[in-house]
Amino acid sequence: MASNGYRNGTNKGAIKPLSLSNARSSSFKSRLPHSSNHSSGSALRRTSSASFSAGAGGDGVPGRVRVAVRLRPRNAEESIADADFADCVELQPELKRLKLRKNNWESETYEFDEVLTEFASQKRVYEVVAKPVVESVLDGYNGTVMAYGQTGTGKTFTLGQLGEEDTSARGIMVRSMEEILANVSPETDSVSVSYLQLYMETIQDLLDPSNDNISIVEDPRTGDVSLPGATHIEIRDEQSVLELLKLGEAHRIAANTKLNTESSRSHAILMVHIKRSVLGEEASIPSETDKSSHFAKPPKPLVRKSKLVLVDLAGSERVQKSGSEGHMLEEAKSINLSLSALGKCINALAENSSHVPIRDSKLTRLLRDSFGGTARTSLIVTIGPSSRHRGETASTILFGQRAMKVENMLKIKEEFDYKSLARKLEIQMDKLIAENERQQKAFDEEVERINLEAETRVSEAERNFTDALEKERLKCQMEYMESVKMLGEKMIENQQKRGCDGLTKDKCNGEGPGSSIGEDIAEVKKRLEKETFMRKEAEKEAVKLRSQLGQCTDAGAGADAEILKLQIALEDEVLQKRKLEEEIVVLRSQMLQLNFEADQMRRCLSRGGPGNAYTGLDSPMSQVSDDGHKTPVSALFDQVGVQKVLDLLESEDANVRIHAVKVVANLAAEEANQERIVEAGGLTSLLTLLRSYEDETVRRVAAGAIANLAMNEANQELIMVQGGISLLSITASDAEDPQTLRMVAGAIANLCGNDKLQAMLRSEGGIKALLGMVRCGHPDVLSQVARGIANFAKCESRASSNGIRSGKSLLIDEGALPWIVQNATNVAAPIRRHIELALCHLAQHEVNAKDMINGGALWELVRITRDCSREDIRSLARRTLISSPVFRAEMRRLRIEL
């Protein structure tokens, strides 16, 4: 297709650009109601709050279909054949009028929203025709730009010209995508494209030619039209836009006629889906104390979904002039019939008819939102100057005049972004938990350091005073012993000396020894008094040392007071920790409430009315008994014994039976007791309870006990042999209580992790039972289901790698893939992690690749390589995609790079 000319056979010349000195400021922008001369884009951006309230409240903004007319210049053939004749049309762009000559004396005048001469540039055509619609689409409204006219008048040039060599020649499609990509954020917004053609009343995919019969699906509640079978390609840059348009143009059907050497034989439709994240404004709450002040709620995250439809209609033609024969004649009939049906619908809407024949053609069904719907619509009609085609020109002009009478009611489509808010709350909760753990760790370390320091100081003081007291005691004792010893020696010495002196004196003087004994006794008394005095001094010194020891003890008491203060501070920190934990619980409850509201809204949207959602939450699987004191396992063994507890399971008293099954479940939670329970026949008794009793509490606790026993590989085979899977499957189909379903799902999930039980799980209905429990919708149940699927897929992958198993996955045969893909982006982290692992394990087996591609799992695997929070799962997904030839070929076809 030439870059500077019209895409038709009869016009080989280029449109001459309009100089800036002659350019007019006339605008083809739709006006908002009660305003005089504002463009739709600028007005919508200046009054975003008004637009939001109109969209959210359900009241639309009226907007008429805007119509512009564009004149094609004469081509080489017309310049020769009509050299002696004047053009059949005369344009008055300043007055936005067009005169259609009947003859040299008479003419008819028509007014349009914009009149574009043959010199109008592609840029001006885009700005006055398509730019207001694109701006509205960026603000959240749906929009349509459509080209209508006789074959060979330049519709495809106006809309679909790529302009690879000359960018000034680019058409509306390329320029619209350039502006959209320039105004969206790659981090928060997304843009996807579908390129289709309506050929012989069948919708075909121009991006995937094998997809040649796409059905139209209408929402019975809102009337919205969608094409679920069409290929959607996410757009990131302008180069990918050009490549997609070039690919679609190559697959579009065209033929050579007398009027056009490259005549389009189908209607081309480019659908651009835009999803933007915005913050909605909350209404303020007036204060009771001050009427002028108010409290503003935080803005809510919203998602605006809009759609831009660019339609290049096939040209209307008369068979006598185009010379169509054979199959081309059938194509011409189909084109004219669809255009005729479109004209009838526009006539009915312009005349406010009670019946609009919207179902006469697939073209009118696809455009039902563009005419009389909720989209902002611009129509450009293209005409030629030749008087030979005056009849076709007049018909085109009248079509545009009737379209100008059609009124649309523009509405914004907004949804609450539950996923974004849930992710923010989850991140905030993780930060609070991490900060709390950090503070708690620092506090514990500080308390431990202070306690250790205080203990060290007290022990050191006690040791020092004890050593000093012991030294003083030993010193006094040694001095006393030495004094006694010295006194004894002196007494003996004096006695010997006095004995000798007394004997001499007796001999000389005749006196006896009695005179010196009194003196010795007096001296001994003096020495004894001296020793008594020294002993009293030693006792005083001991009392003094004891008082010092008491002071040391008082210092230890001061350390105890400091420890008491630290204990009080520790209690304050524990209280603060409890408050933080309460805040975390509040955040979790808010997140669960948001998920519940999201599920409830999805059910309301799917059923068209309010739905019932389960709001209760039970205890974890291991906590199967009521709140209160439980008998320790060791005491229970000593007092009663396992066999007596199992005998109570058959008691006629319902309360005794319920209590006994709870005790068995608690015993089974400890791995050390599981072997004794199985040997005593506990597994058989539990399966009997599951089979015989309809009491919900008994079934729930029995299923929990079986789930605990199923964690042991030896017990898993016993459960299968005794028909445990069949009983669990029956319980899963009958039960409605979420906690019972969670116990059953946990038991089956544990069995799914055994390589030997794969085939038996499917044959006895275990996989169907697991998938059937997703009807509950409770996050805990879905988490166990996702864990079971991940365990099963892992075992299959291991068996396939070892050459034990071949063939497609049993999960895919059982129809689990759609649910897996649907929940791959679940807001609950445990569910999402198990699903991501399951996808990676399924993709490792080459025979599953085609089914996974058809089911949309390839896109989820690509997302996992980019967005998964766990590095090991991201690496596993990347290795799986790179190692699979089928996945690599599909990614090359879709131009996906890892």
PDB file of N, CA and C in Angstrom, residues 379-444:
ATOM      1  N   LEU A 379     -18.270   9.757  12.782  1.00  0.00           N
ATOM      2  CA  LEU A 379     -18.391   9.126  11.466  1.00  0.00           C
ATOM      3  C   LEU A 379     -17.780  10.043  10.429  1.00  0.00           C
ATOM      4  N   ILE A 380     -16.897   9.492   9.601  1.00  0.00           N
ATOM      5  CA  ILE A 380     -16.365  10.258   8.484  1.00  0.00           C
ATOM      6  C   ILE A 380     -16.825   9.592   7.199  1.00  0.00           C
ATOM      7  N   VAL A 381     -17.522  10.354   6.361  1.00  0.00           N
ATOM      8  CA  VAL A 381     -18.006   9.847   5.078  1.00  0.00           C
ATOM      9  C   VAL A 381     -17.077  10.386   3.999  1.00  0.00           C
ATOM     10  N   THR A 382     -16.648   9.516   3.120  1.00  0.00           N
ATOM     11  CA  THR A 382     -15.713   9.886   2.058  1.00  0.00           C
ATOM     12  C   THR A 382     -16.440   9.868   0.727  1.00  0.00           C
ATOM     13  N   ILE A 383     -16.214  10.901  -0.093  1.00  0.00           N
ATOM     14  CA  ILE A 383     -16.871  11.026  -1.387  1.00  0.00           C
ATOM     15  C   ILE A 383     -15.831  11.347  -2.442  1.00  0.00           C
ATOM     16  N   GLY A 384     -16.193  11.117  -3.710  1.00  0.00           N
ATOM     17  CA  GLY A 384     -15.334  11.465  -4.825  1.00  0.00           C
ATOM     18  C   GLY A 384     -15.909  12.657  -5.594  1.00  0.00           C
ATOM     19  N   PRO A 385     -15.104  13.334  -6.387  1.00  0.00           N
ATOM     20  CA  PRO A 385     -15.578  14.540  -7.094  1.00  0.00           C
ATOM     21  C   PRO A 385     -16.267  14.243  -8.427  1.00  0.00           C
ATOM     22  N   SER A 386     -16.142  13.014  -8.948  1.00  0.00           N
ATOM     23  CA  SER A 386     -16.593  12.739 -10.311  1.00  0.00           C
ATOM     24  C   SER A 386     -18.121  12.802 -10.401  1.00  0.00           C
ATOM     25  N   SER A 387     -18.591  13.482 -11.455  1.00  0.00           N
ATOM     26  CA  SER A 387     -20.045  13.574 -11.672  1.00  0.00           C
ATOM     27  C   SER A 387     -20.615  12.236 -12.155  1.00  0.00           C
ATOM     28  N   ARG A 388     -19.764  11.331 -12.646  1.00  0.00           N
ATOM     29  CA  ARG A 388     -20.246  10.017 -13.075  1.00  0.00           C
ATOM     30  C   ARG A 388     -20.789   9.206 -11.910  1.00  0.00           C
ATOM     31  N   HIS A 389     -20.314   9.487 -10.706  1.00  0.00           N
ATOM     32  CA  HIS A 389     -20.737   8.750  -9.522  1.00  0.00           C
ATOM     33  C   HIS A 389     -21.594   9.636  -8.624  1.00  0.00           C
ATOM     34  N   ARG A 390     -22.363  10.562  -9.238  1.00  0.00           N
ATOM     35  CA  ARG A 390     -23.149  11.484  -8.424  1.00  0.00           C
ATOM     36  C   ARG A 390     -24.167  10.726  -7.570  1.00  0.00           C
ATOM     37  N   GLY A 391     -24.761   9.669  -8.097  1.00  0.00           N
ATOM     38  CA  GLY A 391     -25.765   8.923  -7.336  1.00  0.00           C
ATOM     39  C   GLY A 391     -25.175   8.307  -6.066  1.00  0.00           C
ATOM     40  N   GLU A 392     -23.985   7.680  -6.175  1.00  0.00           N
ATOM     41  CA  GLU A 392     -23.348   7.110  -5.002  1.00  0.00           C
ATOM     42  C   GLU A 392     -22.935   8.206  -4.020  1.00  0.00           C
ATOM     43  N   THR A 393     -22.484   9.347  -4.552  1.00  0.00           N
ATOM     44  CA  THR A 393     -22.105  10.460  -3.675  1.00  0.00           C
ATOM     45  C   THR A 393     -23.315  10.969  -2.910  1.00  0.00           C
ATOM     46  N   ALA A 394     -24.448  11.135  -3.609  1.00  0.00           N
ATOM     47  CA  ALA A 394     -25.662  11.602  -2.934  1.00  0.00           C
ATOM     48  C   ALA A 394     -26.107  10.616  -1.859  1.00  0.00           C
ATOM     49  N   SER A 395     -26.031   9.302  -2.131  1.00  0.00           N
ATOM     50  CA  SER A 395     -26.412   8.306  -1.137  1.00  0.00           C
ATOM     51  C   SER A 395     -25.512   8.372   0.090  1.00  0.00           C
ATOM     52  N   THR A 396     -24.214   8.573  -0.112  1.00  0.00           N
ATOM     53  CA  THR A 396     -23.278   8.681   1.012  1.00  0.00           C
ATOM     54  C   THR A 396     -23.582   9.905   1.861  1.00  0.00           C
ATOM     55  N   ILE A 397     -23.879  11.034   1.201  1.00  0.00           N
ATOM     56  CA  ILE A 397     -24.173  12.270   1.942  1.00  0.00           C
ATOM     57  C   ILE A 397     -25.450  12.106   2.762  1.00  0.00           C
ATOM     58  N   LEU A 398     -26.474  11.499   2.184  1.00  0.00           N
ATOM     59  CA  LEU A 398     -27.724  11.301   2.923  1.00  0.00           C
ATOM     60  C   LEU A 398     -27.518  10.355   4.103  1.00  0.00           C
ATOM     61  N   PHE A 399     -26.648   9.356   3.947  1.00  0.00           N
ATOM     62  CA  PHE A 399     -26.324   8.459   5.070  1.00  0.00           C
ATOM     63  C   PHE A 399     -25.731   9.260   6.221  1.00  0.00           C
ATOM     64  N   GLY A 400     -24.791  10.154   5.918  1.00  0.00           N
ATOM     65  CA  GLY A 400     -24.205  10.981   6.961  1.00  0.00           C
ATOM     66  C   GLY A 400     -25.211  11.915   7.599  1.00  0.00           C
ATOM     67  N   GLN A 401     -26.139  12.491   6.786  1.00  0.00           N
ATOM     68  CA  GLN A 401     -27.153  13.387   7.346  1.00  0.00           C
ATOM     69  C   GLN A 401     -28.051  12.657   8.343  1.00  0.00           C
ATOM     70  N   ARG A 402     -28.442  11.428   8.002  1.00  0.00           N
ATOM     71  CA  ARG A 402     -29.296  10.670   8.924  1.00  0.00           C
ATOM     72  C   ARG A 402     -28.528  10.276  10.192  1.00  0.00           C
ATOM     73  N   ALA A 403     -27.244   9.959  10.060  1.00  0.00           N
ATOM     74  CA  ALA A 403     -26.457   9.574  11.228  1.00  0.00           C
ATOM     75  C   ALA A 403     -26.316  10.727  12.213  1.00  0.00           C
ATOM     76  N   MET A 404     -26.343  11.980  11.726  1.00  0.00           N
ATOM     77  CA  MET A 404     -26.212  13.139  12.607  1.00  0.00           C
ATOM     78  C   MET A 404     -27.408  13.286  13.542  1.00  0.00           C
ATOM     79  N   LYS A 405     -28.517  12.627  13.233  1.00  0.00           N
ATOM     80  CA  LYS A 405     -29.709  12.736  14.080  1.00  0.00           C
ATOM     81  C   LYS A 405     -29.717  11.708  15.208  1.00  0.00           C
ATOM     82  N   VAL A 406     -28.747  10.812  15.252  1.00  0.00           N
ATOM     83  CA  VAL A 406     -28.724   9.753  16.253  1.00  0.00           C
ATOM     84  C   VAL A 406     -28.085  10.297  17.530  1.00  0.00           C
ATOM     85  N   GLU A 407     -28.762  10.089  18.642  1.00  0.00           N
ATOM     86  CA  GLU A 407     -28.284  10.517  19.958  1.00  0.00           C
ATOM     87  C   GLU A 407     -27.797   9.298  20.750  1.00  0.00           C
ATOM     88  N   ASN A 408     -26.613   9.399  21.325  1.00  0.00           N
ATOM     89  CA  ASN A 408     -26.084   8.376  22.228  1.00  0.00           C
ATOM     90  C   ASN A 408     -26.104   8.896  23.652  1.00  0.00           C
ATOM     91  N   MET A 409     -26.085   7.988  24.618  1.00  0.00           N
ATOM     92  CA  MET A 409     -26.030   8.340  26.042  1.00  0.00           C
ATOM     93  C   MET A 409     -24.718   7.801  26.600  1.00  0.00           C
ATOM     94  N   LEU A 410     -23.740   8.699  26.779  1.00  0.00           N
ATOM     95  CA  LEU A 410     -22.387   8.294  27.142  1.00  0.00           C
ATOM     96  C   LEU A 410     -22.315   7.953  28.627  1.00  0.00           C
ATOM     97  N   LYS A 411     -21.643   6.850  28.929  1.00  0.00           N
ATOM     98  CA  LYS A 411     -21.509   6.408  30.306  1.00  0.00           C
ATOM     99  C   LYS A 411     -20.090   5.899  30.548  1.00  0.00           C
ATOM    100  N   ILE A 412     -19.620   6.156  31.773  1.00  0.00           N
ATOM    101  CA  ILE A 412     -18.308   5.644  32.194  1.00  0.00           C
ATOM    102  C   ILE A 412     -18.502   4.299  32.883  1.00  0.00           C
ATOM    103  N   LYS A 413     -17.643   3.355  32.572  1.00  0.00           N
ATOM    104  CA  LYS A 413     -17.689   2.035  33.207  1.00  0.00           C
ATOM    105  C   LYS A 413     -16.551   1.950  34.218  1.00  0.00           C
ATOM    106  N   GLU A 414     -16.932   1.971  35.509  1.00  0.00           N
ATOM    107  CA  GLU A 414     -15.951   1.924  36.583  1.00  0.00           C
ATOM    108  C   GLU A 414     -16.228   0.735  37.494  1.00  0.00           C
ATOM    109  N   GLU A 415     -15.165   0.177  38.027  1.00  0.00           N
ATOM    110  CA  GLU A 415     -15.265  -0.922  38.974  1.00  0.00           C
ATOM    111  C   GLU A 415     -14.316  -0.668  40.132  1.00  0.00           C
ATOM    112  N   PHE A 416     -14.715  -1.118  41.293  1.00  0.00           N
ATOM    113  CA  PHE A 416     -13.845  -0.998  42.467  1.00  0.00           C
ATOM    114  C   PHE A 416     -12.687  -1.976  42.338  1.00  0.00           C
ATOM    115  N   ASP A 417     -11.448  -1.472  42.539  1.00  0.00           N
ATOM    116  CA  ASP A 417     -10.242  -2.291  42.385  1.00  0.00           C
ATOM    117  C   ASP A 417      -9.946  -3.020  43.702  1.00  0.00           C
ATOM    118  N   TYR A 418     -10.656  -4.142  43.898  1.00  0.00           N
ATOM    119  CA  TYR A 418     -10.476  -4.904  45.131  1.00  0.00           C
ATOM    120  C   TYR A 418      -9.076  -5.500  45.225  1.00  0.00           C
ATOM    121  N   LYS A 419      -8.574  -5.996  44.116  1.00  0.00           N
ATOM    122  CA  LYS A 419      -7.265  -6.664  44.149  1.00  0.00           C
ATOM    123  C   LYS A 419      -6.166  -5.693  44.564  1.00  0.00           C
ATOM    124  N   SER A 420      -6.195  -4.473  44.003  1.00  0.00           N
ATOM    125  CA  SER A 420      -5.164  -3.495  44.342  1.00  0.00           C
ATOM    126  C   SER A 420      -5.210  -3.149  45.825  1.00  0.00           C
ATOM    127  N   LEU A 421      -6.422  -2.893  46.351  1.00  0.00           N
ATOM    128  CA  LEU A 421      -6.536  -2.548  47.762  1.00  0.00           C
ATOM    129  C   LEU A 421      -6.109  -3.716  48.645  1.00  0.00           C
ATOM    130  N   ALA A 422      -6.478  -4.937  48.257  1.00  0.00           N
ATOM    131  CA  ALA A 422      -6.074  -6.105  49.047  1.00  0.00           C
ATOM    132  C   ALA A 422      -4.553  -6.254  49.066  1.00  0.00           C
ATOM    133  N   ARG A 423      -3.916  -6.009  47.901  1.00  0.00           N
ATOM    134  CA  ARG A 423      -2.451  -6.091  47.864  1.00  0.00           C
ATOM    135  C   ARG A 423      -1.819  -5.027  48.765  1.00  0.00           C
ATOM    136  N   LYS A 424      -2.378  -3.796  48.771  1.00  0.00           N
ATOM    137  CA  LYS A 424      -1.833  -2.748  49.621  1.00  0.00           C
ATOM    138  C   LYS A 424      -1.983  -3.104  51.099  1.00  0.00           C
ATOM    139  N   LEU A 425      -3.162  -3.626  51.458  1.00  0.00           N
ATOM    140  CA  LEU A 425      -3.368  -4.024  52.850  1.00  0.00           C
ATOM    141  C   LEU A 425      -2.429  -5.155  53.248  1.00  0.00           C
ATOM    142  N   GLU A 426      -2.200  -6.086  52.334  1.00  0.00           N
ATOM    143  CA  GLU A 426      -1.303  -7.204  52.633  1.00  0.00           C
ATOM    144  C   GLU A 426       0.129  -6.711  52.828  1.00  0.00           C
ATOM    145  N   ILE A 427       0.563  -5.774  51.973  1.00  0.00           N
ATOM    146  CA  ILE A 427       1.909  -5.201  52.121  1.00  0.00           C
ATOM    147  C   ILE A 427       2.019  -4.433  53.436  1.00  0.00           C
ATOM    148  N   GLN A 428       0.984  -3.635  53.752  1.00  0.00           N
ATOM    149  CA  GLN A 428       0.994  -2.884  55.001  1.00  0.00           C
ATOM    150  C   GLN A 428       1.034  -3.813  56.211  1.00  0.00           C
ATOM    151  N   MET A 429       0.276  -4.902  56.133  1.00  0.00           N
ATOM    152  CA  MET A 429       0.270  -5.864  57.231  1.00  0.00           C
ATOM    153  C   MET A 429       1.641  -6.513  57.389  1.00  0.00           C
ATOM    154  N   ASP A 430       2.287  -6.870  56.265  1.00  0.00           N
ATOM    155  CA  ASP A 430       3.622  -7.471  56.336  1.00  0.00           C
ATOM    156  C   ASP A 430       4.630  -6.506  56.961  1.00  0.00           C
ATOM    157  N   LYS A 431       4.514  -5.214  56.602  1.00  0.00           N
ATOM    158  CA  LYS A 431       5.427  -4.226  57.181  1.00  0.00           C
ATOM    159  C   LYS A 431       5.212  -4.102  58.688  1.00  0.00           C
ATOM    160  N   LEU A 432       3.955  -4.072  59.120  1.00  0.00           N
ATOM    161  CA  LEU A 432       3.672  -3.971  60.548  1.00  0.00           C
ATOM    162  C   LEU A 432       4.203  -5.188  61.302  1.00  0.00           C
ATOM    163  N   ILE A 433       3.996  -6.371  60.716  1.00  0.00           N
ATOM    164  CA  ILE A 433       4.487  -7.586  61.363  1.00  0.00           C
ATOM    165  C   ILE A 433       6.011  -7.567  61.462  1.00  0.00           C
ATOM    166  N   ALA A 434       6.692  -7.165  60.386  1.00  0.00           N
ATOM    167  CA  ALA A 434       8.155  -7.111  60.396  1.00  0.00           C
ATOM    168  C   ALA A 434       8.656  -6.090  61.412  1.00  0.00           C
ATOM    169  N   GLU A 435       8.015  -4.911  61.461  1.00  0.00           N
ATOM    170  CA  GLU A 435       8.432  -3.889  62.413  1.00  0.00           C
ATOM    171  C   GLU A 435       8.196  -4.352  63.847  1.00  0.00           C
ATOM    172  N   ASN A 436       7.059  -5.003  64.074  1.00  0.00           N
ATOM    173  CA  ASN A 436       6.768  -5.520  65.411  1.00  0.00           C
ATOM    174  C   ASN A 436       7.793  -6.571  65.830  1.00  0.00           C
ATOM    175  N   GLU A 437       8.130  -7.470  64.915  1.00  0.00           N
ATOM    176  CA  GLU A 437       9.130  -8.496  65.230  1.00  0.00           C
ATOM    177  C   GLU A 437      10.498  -7.865  65.503  1.00  0.00           C
ATOM    178  N   ARG A 438      10.838  -6.829  64.716  1.00  0.00           N
ATOM    179  CA  ARG A 438      12.126  -6.165  64.934  1.00  0.00           C
ATOM    180  C   ARG A 438      12.175  -5.490  66.305  1.00  0.00           C
ATOM    181  N   GLN A 439      11.101  -4.757  66.662  1.00  0.00           N
ATOM    182  CA  GLN A 439      11.066  -4.099  67.956  1.00  0.00           C
ATOM    183  C   GLN A 439      11.078  -5.116  69.105  1.00  0.00           C
ATOM    184  N   GLN A 440      10.332  -6.193  68.925  1.00  0.00           N
ATOM    185  CA  GLN A 440      10.290  -7.213  69.971  1.00  0.00           C
ATOM    186  C   GLN A 440      11.656  -7.855  70.170  1.00  0.00           C
ATOM    187  N   LYS A 441      12.348  -8.123  69.060  1.00  0.00           N
ATOM    188  CA  LYS A 441      13.679  -8.718  69.150  1.00  0.00           C
ATOM    189  C   LYS A 441      14.653  -7.775  69.850  1.00  0.00           C
ATOM    190  N   ALA A 442      14.616  -6.464  69.493  1.00  0.00           N
ATOM    191  CA  ALA A 442      15.499  -5.492  70.127  1.00  0.00           C
ATOM    192  C   ALA A 442      15.186  -5.360  71.613  1.00  0.00           C
ATOM    193  N   PHE A 443      13.897  -5.355  71.947  1.00  0.00           N
ATOM    194  CA  PHE A 443      13.511  -5.241  73.354  1.00  0.00           C
ATOM    195  C   PHE A 443      13.982  -6.464  74.148  1.00  0.00           C
ATOM    196  N   ASP A 444      13.771  -7.665  73.597  1.00  0.00           N
ATOM    197  CA  ASP A 444      14.212  -8.875  74.280  1.00  0.00           C
ATOM    198  C   ASP A 444      15.722  -8.881  74.500  1.00  0.00           C
TER     199      ASP A 444
END
